[in-house]
CSV table of C-alpha atoms in Angstrom, one decimal:
chain,number,residue,atom,x,y,z
A,1,MET,CA,0.1,-0.1,-0.1
A,2,LEU,CA,1.1,3.4,-0.6
A,3,PHE,CA,-0.6,5.0,2.5
A,4,SER,CA,-2.3,3.3,5.2
A,5,LEU,CA,-3.9,5.5,7.9
A,6,ASP,CA,-4.9,3.4,11.0
A,7,HIS,CA,-7.2,5.4,13.7
A,8,VAL,CA,-5.4,8.7,12.9
A,9,GLY,CA,-6.3,11.6,15.2
A,10,PHE,CA,-5.3,15.1,15.5
A,11,GLU,CA,-5.9,17.8,18.3
A,12,THR,CA,-4.7,21.2,19.0
A,13,GLY,CA,-4.8,23.1,22.2
A,14,GLY,CA,-7.0,20.2,23.5
A,15,ARG,CA,-9.6,20.6,20.6
A,16,PRO,CA,-10.0,17.8,18.4
A,17,ILE,CA,-9.8,18.4,14.5
A,18,LEU,CA,-9.5,14.9,13.3
A,19,SER,CA,-10.7,11.7,14.8
A,20,ASP,CA,-10.3,7.8,14.2
A,21,VAL,CA,-9.5,8.2,10.5
A,22,SER,CA,-8.4,5.1,8.7
A,23,PHE,CA,-8.4,4.4,4.9
A,24,THR,CA,-5.6,3.1,2.5
A,25,VAL,CA,-4.4,4.5,-0.7
A,26,ALA,CA,-3.0,2.2,-3.3
A,27,GLU,CA,-0.2,3.4,-5.8
A,28,GLY,CA,-1.3,5.3,-8.8
A,29,GLU,CA,-4.5,6.1,-7.0
A,30,TYR,CA,-6.4,9.3,-7.3
A,31,VAL,CA,-8.5,10.1,-4.3
A,32,THR,CA,-10.6,13.3,-3.5
A,33,PHE,CA,-11.4,14.4,-0.1
A,34,SER,CA,-15.0,16.6,0.3
A,35,GLY,CA,-16.7,17.9,3.0
A,36,PRO,CA,-17.7,21.2,4.8
A,37,SER,CA,-15.2,23.8,5.7
A,38,GLY,CA,-13.2,23.5,8.8
A,39,SER,CA,-14.0,19.7,8.7
A,40,GLY,CA,-10.4,18.7,8.8
A,41,LYS,CA,-9.7,17.7,5.2
A,42,SER,CA,-6.3,20.3,5.0
A,43,THR,CA,-5.5,18.7,8.4
A,44,LEU,CA,-5.4,15.5,7.0
A,45,LEU,CA,-3.3,16.2,3.9
A,46,ARG,CA,-0.9,17.9,6.1
A,47,LEU,CA,-0.6,15.1,8.5
A,48,ILE,CA,0.2,12.6,5.5
A,49,ALA,CA,2.5,15.4,4.5
A,50,THR,CA,4.3,15.5,7.7
A,51,LEU,CA,3.9,19.2,8.1
A,52,LEU,CA,1.6,17.9,11.2
A,53,THR,CA,1.9,14.9,13.6
A,54,PRO,CA,-0.8,12.8,14.4
A,55,THR,CA,-1.7,12.8,18.1
A,56,THR,CA,-3.3,9.4,17.7
A,57,GLY,CA,-3.0,6.6,15.5
A,58,THR,CA,-0.3,5.8,12.7
A,59,ILE,CA,0.2,6.7,9.1
A,60,LEU,CA,2.2,4.2,7.0
A,61,TYR,CA,3.9,5.4,3.7
A,62,HIS,CA,4.9,2.1,1.6
A,63,ASP,CA,4.2,0.1,4.7
A,64,LYS,CA,6.5,2.0,7.0
A,65,PRO,CA,6.0,4.5,9.6
A,66,GLN,CA,6.5,8.2,8.3
A,67,ASN,CA,9.0,8.3,11.0
A,68,ASP,CA,11.3,5.5,9.3
A,69,TYR,CA,11.8,8.4,6.6
A,70,ALA,CA,14.2,11.4,6.7
A,71,LYS,CA,11.6,14.3,6.8
A,72,VAL,CA,13.3,15.9,3.7
A,73,ASP,CA,13.2,12.9,1.5
A,74,TYR,CA,9.8,12.0,2.3
A,75,ARG,CA,8.7,15.6,1.5
A,76,ARG,CA,10.1,15.5,-1.8
A,77,GLN,CA,8.4,12.2,-2.8
A,78,VAL,CA,5.0,13.2,-0.9
A,79,SER,CA,4.7,16.8,-2.4
A,80,TYR,CA,2.2,19.1,-0.9
A,81,CYS,CA,0.6,22.0,-2.5
A,82,PHE,CA,-1.0,24.9,-0.6
A,83,GLN,CA,-4.4,26.4,-1.3
A,84,GLN,CA,-3.1,30.0,-1.2
A,85,PRO,CA,0.6,29.4,-2.0
A,86,SER,CA,3.1,32.0,-1.3
A,87,LEU,CA,6.0,32.5,-4.0
A,88,PHE,CA,9.4,33.5,-2.5
A,89,GLY,CA,12.2,35.8,-4.0
A,90,ASP,CA,11.7,38.4,-6.3
A,91,SER,CA,11.0,36.5,-9.7
A,92,VAL,CA,9.5,33.2,-10.9
A,93,ARG,CA,12.9,31.8,-11.6
A,94,ASP,CA,13.8,32.2,-7.9
A,95,ASN,CA,10.8,29.9,-7.2
A,96,LEU,CA,11.5,27.2,-10.0
A,97,ALA,CA,15.4,27.5,-9.1
A,98,PHE,CA,14.5,26.3,-5.4
A,99,PRO,CA,13.9,22.5,-6.3
A,100,PHE,CA,17.0,22.4,-8.1
A,101,THR,CA,18.9,24.1,-5.1
A,102,LEU,CA,17.3,21.4,-2.9
A,103,ARG,CA,18.6,18.9,-4.9
A,104,ASP,CA,22.3,20.4,-5.3
A,105,GLN,CA,21.7,20.6,-8.9
A,106,PRO,CA,22.3,23.6,-11.4
A,107,PHE,CA,19.1,25.4,-12.5
A,108,ASP,CA,18.0,24.3,-15.5
A,109,PRO,CA,16.3,26.9,-17.5
A,110,GLU,CA,14.9,24.5,-20.4
A,111,LYS,CA,13.3,22.3,-17.7
A,112,ALA,CA,11.8,25.3,-16.2
A,113,THR,CA,10.5,26.9,-19.1
A,114,ALA,CA,9.1,23.4,-20.7
A,115,ALA,CA,7.3,23.3,-17.2
A,116,LEU,CA,6.0,26.7,-17.7
A,117,LYS,CA,4.3,25.8,-21.2
A,118,GLN,CA,2.6,22.6,-19.6
A,119,VAL,CA,0.6,25.1,-17.5
A,120,ASP,CA,0.0,27.5,-20.5
A,121,LEU,CA,2.7,30.1,-19.2
A,122,SER,CA,5.4,31.5,-21.7
A,123,ALA,CA,9.0,31.2,-21.3
A,124,SER,CA,9.4,35.0,-20.8
A,125,MET,CA,7.5,34.4,-17.5
A,126,LEU,CA,10.9,33.1,-16.2
A,127,ASP,CA,12.1,36.7,-15.2
A,128,LYS,CA,8.8,38.1,-14.4
A,129,PRO,CA,8.6,39.8,-10.8
A,130,ILE,CA,6.4,37.8,-8.9
A,131,LYS,CA,4.6,41.1,-7.8
A,132,GLU,CA,3.3,41.3,-11.1
A,133,LEU,CA,1.8,37.8,-11.4
A,134,SER,CA,-2.0,37.2,-11.1
A,135,GLY,CA,-3.5,34.9,-8.7
A,136,GLY,CA,-3.8,32.1,-11.4
A,137,GLU,CA,-0.4,32.4,-12.5
A,138,LYS,CA,0.9,32.2,-9.1
A,139,GLN,CA,-0.8,29.1,-8.5
A,140,ARG,CA,0.6,27.6,-11.5
A,141,VAL,CA,4.0,28.6,-10.9
A,142,ALA,CA,3.7,27.2,-7.5
A,143,LEU,CA,2.2,23.9,-8.6
A,144,ILE,CA,5.0,23.2,-11.2
A,145,ARG,CA,7.5,24.4,-8.4
A,146,ASN,CA,6.1,21.2,-6.8
A,147,LEU,CA,5.9,19.0,-10.1
A,148,LEU,CA,9.4,19.8,-11.7
A,149,PHE,CA,11.2,16.9,-10.1
A,150,THR,CA,8.0,14.6,-10.5
A,151,PRO,CA,7.2,13.2,-6.9
A,152,ASP,CA,5.4,10.0,-6.1
A,153,VAL,CA,2.6,11.7,-4.3
A,154,ILE,CA,1.1,14.8,-4.9
A,155,LEU,CA,-1.3,16.4,-2.3
A,156,LEU,CA,-3.5,19.1,-3.3
A,157,ASP,CA,-5.3,21.4,-1.0
A,158,GLU,CA,-8.0,23.2,-2.9
A,159,VAL,CA,-5.3,24.5,-5.5
A,160,THR,CA,-8.0,25.2,-7.9
A,161,THR,CA,-10.3,27.3,-5.7
A,162,GLY,CA,-10.8,30.8,-6.9
A,163,LEU,CA,-9.2,30.0,-10.3
A,164,ASP,CA,-11.1,30.9,-13.7
A,165,THR,CA,-12.6,28.2,-15.3
A,166,ALA,CA,-9.9,28.1,-18.4
A,167,THR,CA,-7.1,28.0,-15.6
A,168,LYS,CA,-8.9,25.2,-13.4
A,169,ASP,CA,-9.1,23.3,-16.9
A,170,ILE,CA,-5.3,23.7,-17.4
A,171,VAL,CA,-4.3,22.7,-13.6
A,172,HIS,CA,-6.7,19.7,-13.9
A,173,GLN,CA,-5.2,18.5,-17.2
A,174,LEU,CA,-1.7,18.5,-15.6
A,175,ILE,CA,-3.0,16.5,-12.6
A,176,GLU,CA,-4.6,14.0,-14.7
A,177,ASP,CA,-1.7,13.7,-17.2
A,178,LYS,CA,0.7,13.1,-14.2
A,179,ASN,CA,-1.5,10.5,-12.6
A,180,LEU,CA,-2.4,8.9,-15.8
A,181,HIS,CA,1.0,8.8,-17.6
A,182,GLN,CA,3.5,9.3,-15.0
A,183,GLY,CA,1.5,6.9,-12.2
A,184,VAL,CA,1.9,9.9,-9.7
A,185,SER,CA,-0.5,9.2,-7.0
A,186,VAL,CA,-2.7,12.3,-6.2
A,187,LEU,CA,-4.6,13.1,-3.3
A,188,ALA,CA,-6.7,16.2,-3.3
A,189,VAL,CA,-9.1,18.3,-1.4
A,190,THR,CA,-11.6,19.5,-3.6
A,191,HIS,CA,-15.3,20.8,-3.9
A,192,ASP,CA,-14.8,20.8,-7.8
A,193,GLU,CA,-17.1,18.3,-9.5
A,194,SER,CA,-15.0,17.9,-12.5
A,195,GLU,CA,-12.2,16.9,-10.5
A,196,ILE,CA,-14.4,14.4,-8.4
A,197,ALA,CA,-15.6,13.0,-11.4
A,198,VAL,CA,-12.2,12.0,-12.9
A,199,ALA,CA,-10.8,10.7,-9.4
A,200,HIS,CA,-11.1,7.1,-8.5
A,201,ARG,CA,-12.5,7.7,-5.0
A,202,LEU,CA,-14.2,10.3,-2.9
A,203,ILE,CA,-13.9,10.3,0.8
A,204,THR,CA,-16.2,12.8,2.4
A,205,ILE,CA,-14.9,14.0,5.8
A,206,THR,CA,-17.5,16.0,8.2
A,207,ALA,CA,-16.6,17.3,11.7
A,208,GLY,CA,-13.2,15.4,11.9
A,209,ARG,CA,-14.6,12.3,11.1
A,210,MET,CA,-14.9,10.0,8.1
A,211,GLU,CA,-18.4,10.0,7.1
A,212,ALA,CA,-18.5,8.1,3.6
A,213,GLU,CA,-16.3,6.6,1.0
A,214,HIS,CA,-17.5,6.6,-2.8
A,215,GLU,CA,-15.6,4.6,-5.7
B,1,MET,CA,44.0,64.8,33.9
B,2,ASN,CA,43.5,68.0,35.8
B,3,ASN,CA,40.7,69.0,33.6
B,4,LEU,CA,38.3,66.2,34.7
B,5,ILE,CA,36.4,68.4,37.5
B,6,VAL,CA,33.1,66.2,37.8
B,7,SER,CA,32.8,66.4,41.6
B,8,PRO,CA,29.6,65.1,43.6
B,9,THR,CA,28.4,68.8,43.9
B,10,ALA,CA,28.7,69.1,39.9
B,11,LEU,CA,26.8,65.6,39.7
B,12,ALA,CA,24.2,66.8,42.0
B,13,PHE,CA,23.5,70.1,39.6
B,14,ALA,CA,23.3,67.6,36.8
B,15,VAL,CA,20.0,66.0,38.4
B,16,ILE,CA,18.5,69.4,37.1
B,17,LEU,CA,18.7,67.8,33.6
B,18,VAL,CA,17.0,64.7,35.0
B,19,ILE,CA,14.2,66.8,36.5
B,20,ILE,CA,13.7,68.6,33.0
B,21,ALA,CA,13.2,65.1,31.3
B,22,LEU,CA,10.7,64.3,33.9
B,23,LEU,CA,8.7,67.5,33.7
B,24,LEU,CA,8.8,67.0,29.9
B,25,ASN,CA,7.4,63.7,30.5
B,26,PHE,CA,4.5,64.6,32.8
B,27,LYS,CA,3.5,67.5,30.6
B,28,GLU,CA,3.4,65.6,27.4
B,29,HIS,CA,1.8,62.3,29.3
B,30,ILE,CA,4.4,60.2,28.0
B,31,GLY,CA,4.1,57.9,30.9
B,32,LEU,CA,8.0,57.1,31.2
B,33,GLU,CA,8.5,58.6,34.5
B,34,LYS,CA,8.8,55.5,36.6
B,35,ASP,CA,11.2,53.9,34.1
B,36,MET,CA,13.2,57.2,34.1
B,37,ILE,CA,13.3,57.4,37.7
B,38,ILE,CA,14.2,53.5,38.0
B,39,GLY,CA,16.7,54.2,35.3
B,40,VAL,CA,18.4,56.9,36.9
B,41,ILE,CA,18.7,55.5,40.1
B,42,ARG,CA,20.0,52.0,39.0
B,43,ALA,CA,22.5,53.8,36.9
B,44,VAL,CA,23.8,55.9,40.0
B,45,ILE,CA,24.0,52.7,42.0
B,46,GLN,CA,25.6,50.3,39.1
B,47,LEU,CA,28.2,53.0,38.5
B,48,THR,CA,29.0,53.7,41.9
B,49,VAL,CA,29.6,50.1,42.5
B,50,VAL,CA,31.1,49.5,39.7
B,51,GLY,CA,33.5,52.1,40.1
B,52,TYR,CA,34.7,51.0,43.7
B,53,VAL,CA,35.0,47.5,42.3
B,54,LEU,CA,37.3,48.6,39.4
B,55,THR,CA,39.4,50.8,41.6
B,56,TYR,CA,40.0,47.5,43.7
B,57,ILE,CA,40.7,45.4,40.6
B,58,ILE,CA,42.9,47.5,39.0
B,59,LYS,CA,44.6,48.5,42.3
B,60,VAL,CA,45.2,44.5,43.3
B,61,ASP,CA,45.9,43.8,39.7
B,62,ARG,CA,45.4,40.0,39.6
B,63,PRO,CA,44.6,38.1,36.3
B,64,ALA,CA,42.1,36.1,38.2
B,65,LEU,CA,40.0,39.0,39.5
B,66,THR,CA,40.3,40.5,35.8
B,67,LEU,CA,39.0,37.4,34.1
B,68,LEU,CA,36.3,37.1,37.0
B,69,MET,CA,34.9,40.8,36.2
B,70,VAL,CA,35.0,39.6,32.5
B,71,VAL,CA,32.8,36.6,33.1
B,72,ILE,CA,30.3,38.6,35.1
B,73,ILE,CA,30.2,41.4,32.1
B,74,ILE,CA,29.7,38.4,29.7
B,75,LEU,CA,26.8,36.7,31.9
B,76,ASN,CA,25.0,39.8,32.4
B,77,ALA,CA,25.1,40.7,28.7
B,78,ALA,CA,24.0,37.1,27.9
B,79,TRP,CA,21.0,37.5,30.7
B,80,ASN,CA,19.9,40.9,29.1
B,81,ALA,CA,20.0,39.7,25.5
B,82,ARG,CA,17.9,36.6,26.3
B,83,GLY,CA,15.3,39.1,27.5
B,84,ARG,CA,14.9,40.2,24.0
B,85,ALA,CA,14.5,36.8,22.5
B,86,ASN,CA,10.7,36.9,23.5
B,87,GLY,CA,10.4,33.0,24.0
B,88,ILE,CA,13.3,31.6,21.7
B,89,PRO,CA,14.1,28.4,23.8
B,90,HIS,CA,17.6,28.2,25.1
B,91,ALA,CA,18.2,32.1,24.5
B,92,PHE,CA,20.3,32.4,27.4
B,93,ALA,CA,22.6,29.6,26.4
B,94,ILE,CA,23.0,30.8,22.7
B,95,SER,CA,23.5,34.3,23.9
B,96,LEU,CA,26.2,33.2,26.5
B,97,LEU,CA,27.8,31.3,23.8
B,98,ALA,CA,27.6,33.9,21.0
B,99,ILE,CA,29.1,36.8,23.4
B,100,SER,CA,31.8,34.5,25.0
B,101,VAL,CA,33.3,33.5,21.5
B,102,ALA,CA,32.9,37.3,20.4
B,103,THR,CA,34.5,38.9,23.5
B,104,ILE,CA,37.1,36.1,24.2
B,105,THR,CA,38.2,35.9,20.5
B,106,THR,CA,38.5,39.6,20.1
B,107,ILE,CA,40.2,40.3,23.4
B,108,ALA,CA,42.7,37.3,22.7
B,109,LEU,CA,43.6,39.0,19.1
B,110,LEU,CA,44.0,42.1,20.7
B,111,VAL,CA,46.4,40.9,23.5
B,112,LEU,CA,48.2,38.9,21.0
B,113,ALA,CA,48.8,41.9,18.8
B,114,HIS,CA,50.0,43.9,21.7
B,115,ALA,CA,47.2,46.5,21.0
B,116,VAL,CA,45.9,46.2,24.5
B,117,LYS,CA,48.0,44.8,27.3
B,118,PHE,CA,46.5,42.1,29.9
B,119,THR,CA,45.9,44.5,32.7
B,120,PRO,CA,42.4,45.3,34.4
B,121,SER,CA,42.3,48.8,33.5
B,122,GLN,CA,42.2,48.0,29.5
B,123,ILE,CA,41.0,44.5,29.8
B,124,VAL,CA,37.6,45.2,31.8
B,125,PRO,CA,36.8,48.5,29.8
B,126,ILE,CA,37.5,46.6,26.6
B,127,SER,CA,35.2,43.7,27.5
B,128,GLY,CA,32.5,45.9,28.6
B,129,MET,CA,32.4,47.5,25.2
B,130,ILE,CA,32.5,44.5,23.1
B,131,ALA,CA,29.7,42.3,25.3
B,132,SER,CA,27.5,45.4,25.4
B,133,ASN,CA,27.6,45.8,21.6
B,134,ALA,CA,27.3,42.0,21.1
B,135,MET,CA,24.5,42.1,23.4
B,136,VAL,CA,22.7,45.0,21.3
B,137,ALA,CA,23.3,43.0,18.1
B,138,ILE,CA,21.9,39.7,19.3
B,139,GLY,CA,18.9,41.5,20.6
B,140,LEU,CA,18.3,42.9,17.3
B,141,CYS,CA,18.8,39.4,15.6
B,142,TYR,CA,16.2,37.8,18.2
B,143,ARG,CA,13.9,40.8,17.3
B,144,ASN,CA,14.3,40.2,13.4
B,145,LEU,CA,14.0,36.6,13.6
B,146,ASN,CA,10.8,36.6,15.7
B,147,ALA,CA,9.2,39.2,13.2
B,148,SER,CA,10.4,37.3,9.9
B,149,PHE,CA,9.3,33.8,11.2
B,150,HIS,CA,6.0,35.3,12.2
B,151,ASP,CA,5.5,37.2,8.8
B,152,GLN,CA,7.1,34.8,6.6
B,153,ARG,CA,5.6,31.7,8.1
B,154,GLN,CA,3.9,30.9,4.8
B,155,ALA,CA,7.0,31.0,2.6
B,156,VAL,CA,8.9,28.9,5.4
B,157,LEU,CA,5.9,26.3,5.2
B,158,GLU,CA,6.4,26.3,1.4
B,159,ARG,CA,9.9,25.5,1.6
B,160,LEU,CA,9.6,22.6,4.2
B,161,ALA,CA,6.7,21.3,2.0
B,162,LEU,CA,9.1,21.3,-1.0
B,163,GLY,CA,11.7,19.1,1.2
B,164,ALA,CA,13.9,21.6,2.4
B,165,ASP,CA,15.7,21.1,5.7
B,166,ALA,CA,15.7,23.9,8.2
B,167,LYS,CA,18.7,25.8,7.1
B,168,LEU,CA,17.5,26.1,3.2
B,169,ALA,CA,13.9,27.1,4.3
B,170,THR,CA,15.2,29.8,6.5
B,171,LEU,CA,18.3,31.0,4.7
B,172,ASP,CA,17.1,34.6,3.7
B,173,ILE,CA,15.6,35.1,7.4
B,174,VAL,CA,18.8,34.2,9.1
B,175,ARG,CA,20.9,36.3,6.5
B,176,ASN,CA,18.5,39.0,7.0
B,177,ALA,CA,18.6,38.9,10.9
B,178,ILE,CA,22.6,38.8,11.0
B,179,LYS,CA,22.5,42.3,8.8
B,180,THR,CA,20.0,43.8,11.0
B,181,GLY,CA,22.2,42.9,14.0
B,182,MET,CA,25.3,44.4,12.7
B,183,ALA,CA,23.7,47.4,11.0
B,184,PRO,CA,24.1,49.7,14.0
B,185,THR,CA,28.0,48.8,14.2
B,186,ILE,CA,28.4,49.3,10.4
B,187,ASP,CA,26.4,52.5,10.6
B,188,SER,CA,28.6,53.6,13.2
B,189,ALA,CA,32.0,52.8,11.6
B,190,LYS,CA,30.5,54.7,8.4
B,191,THR,CA,29.8,57.9,10.4
B,192,VAL,CA,32.2,57.6,13.2
B,193,GLY,CA,34.4,61.1,13.6
B,194,LEU,CA,31.5,62.9,11.2
B,195,VAL,CA,28.3,62.5,13.4
B,196,SER,CA,29.5,61.1,16.7
B,197,LEU,CA,32.8,61.1,18.6
B,198,PRO,CA,32.9,57.5,20.4
B,199,GLY,CA,32.9,56.9,24.0
B,200,MET,CA,36.4,55.6,23.8
B,201,MET,CA,37.7,58.4,22.0
B,202,SER,CA,36.0,61.2,23.9
B,203,GLY,CA,37.0,59.4,27.1
B,204,LEU,CA,40.7,60.0,26.0
B,205,ILE,CA,40.3,63.4,24.8
B,206,PHE,CA,38.6,64.4,27.9
B,207,ALA,CA,41.4,62.7,29.8
B,208,GLY,CA,43.8,65.1,27.9
B,209,ILE,CA,45.4,62.8,25.4
B,210,ASP,CA,46.3,64.2,21.9
B,211,PRO,CA,43.5,63.4,19.6
B,212,SER,CA,45.6,61.9,17.0
B,213,LYS,CA,46.5,59.3,19.3
B,214,ALA,CA,43.1,58.9,20.7
B,215,ILE,CA,41.6,58.1,17.1
B,216,MET,CA,44.3,55.4,16.9
B,217,TYR,CA,42.4,53.8,19.8
B,218,GLN,CA,38.9,54.4,18.4
B,219,ILE,CA,40.3,53.0,14.8
B,220,MET,CA,41.2,49.8,17.0
B,221,VAL,CA,37.7,49.9,18.7
B,222,THR,CA,35.9,50.2,15.6
B,223,PHE,CA,37.6,47.0,14.1
B,224,MET,CA,37.2,45.2,17.3
B,225,LEU,CA,33.4,45.9,17.6
B,226,LEU,CA,33.0,45.1,13.8
B,227,ALA,CA,34.6,41.6,14.5
B,228,ALA,CA,32.8,41.0,17.7
B,229,THR,CA,29.3,42.0,16.4
B,230,SER,CA,29.9,39.9,13.4
B,231,LEU,CA,30.8,36.8,15.3
B,232,ALA,CA,28.1,37.2,17.9
B,233,SER,CA,25.4,37.8,15.2
B,234,VAL,CA,26.3,34.8,13.1
B,235,ILE,CA,26.6,32.5,16.2
B,236,ALA,CA,23.3,33.8,17.8
B,237,CYS,CA,21.6,33.4,14.6
B,238,TYR,CA,22.6,30.0,13.6
B,239,ARG,CA,22.0,28.7,17.0
B,240,ALA,CA,18.7,30.4,17.4
B,241,TYR,CA,16.7,29.5,13.8
B,242,PRO,CA,16.8,25.7,14.8
B,243,GLN,CA,14.8,26.8,17.8
B,244,PHE,CA,11.8,27.7,15.6
B,245,PHE,CA,11.2,24.2,14.5
B,246,ASN,CA,10.5,20.9,16.3
B,247,GLU,CA,12.1,17.5,16.1
B,248,ASP,CA,9.7,16.8,13.1
B,249,LEU,CA,11.2,19.7,11.3
B,250,GLN,CA,7.9,21.4,11.4
B,251,LEU,CA,7.4,25.2,12.5
B,252,ARG,CA,6.6,25.5,16.0
């Protein structure tokens, strides 16, 4: 199994956010999570991403506890994309160079521009100041920052919320392509019906508990 | 030395200046009266005690006593720097390490270069200058680190999520904090002689030393403080930033 969650719970300041969540995800699966705001969906993805640690239960990745992996290696394989990403540095180049820096590799502008094209952004975008980017452009740059070095798993936290239909389609197409043709497993928090429709499974979370699971 | 004429009576008259400051405070409702009075009382008591202690230490001229005085200065500076840390764990130990290394390294180099002699009349004041500048620099570093980790929390989270270690996730923050810590010393080096006549130089001129000789000491002090604040800022920032993360490489 890619992931096995066993009675996972999380609480902060004595307040339970997630309780008794158990499910498995197979390699190559596309799983969506839905539910009301504040039901714990983002927390669940952050637990899987190791950005938070469960207060109860265990999460296994490839049948081994998350703690068996070095955090930096795990997070490069299991890549978490934020709902409202923050681009850092001054330009798009600074953001796309960061994954190369992480891996001690020289920046490859061709690889970066090819990735920009995948999300319908031109090569000239590379040197554009981030202050001049629109919300949709920022979200796409953030997404390819996660995908420049193809991870095993991508965790998407409502990444298309607030985007226009055309940009949503571009992002969905890229995610589908990664899932179908490169075997990247996808776990996505979404309310988008079209995204839920292409996924293999939908898990509904309400008030911190798994409510239903649909194939 | 004959031109040093401050007598207790003259000091008593100088209290008028404090009263002017207090009256201004009352009139403008600034609310710093209590702090000012405490500050004045503390300054008088601390300086009087230090004056007598230094007189004794200089008179007996024992290396062990000189070193003890340096240790007390470093401990006090570290404790005060800790006060600026605003909850950064292990801030006292980090400050102590940074100020100790900065002070000891700088003094050791100065003594080895025969720029100063290992006598209490030289070592104690120089240690005080180094430790206090290092303390201020570290305080600024801590304040900047706290503000940046707060303001740039999302950017740090993004880098962690991409698989950065704590160092790569915070490189900009740490560099900025070091710059902030060193900025006053660098600004002061740029304007020394033009805007201010610093303490060491002013003190020597007051004592009747030829200004052309006094500047030699001031140049030495400028170099010394640049080295000391760099060392202290770098050590404090590189020791402090990991404290913002837990053992799971998550932001606290």
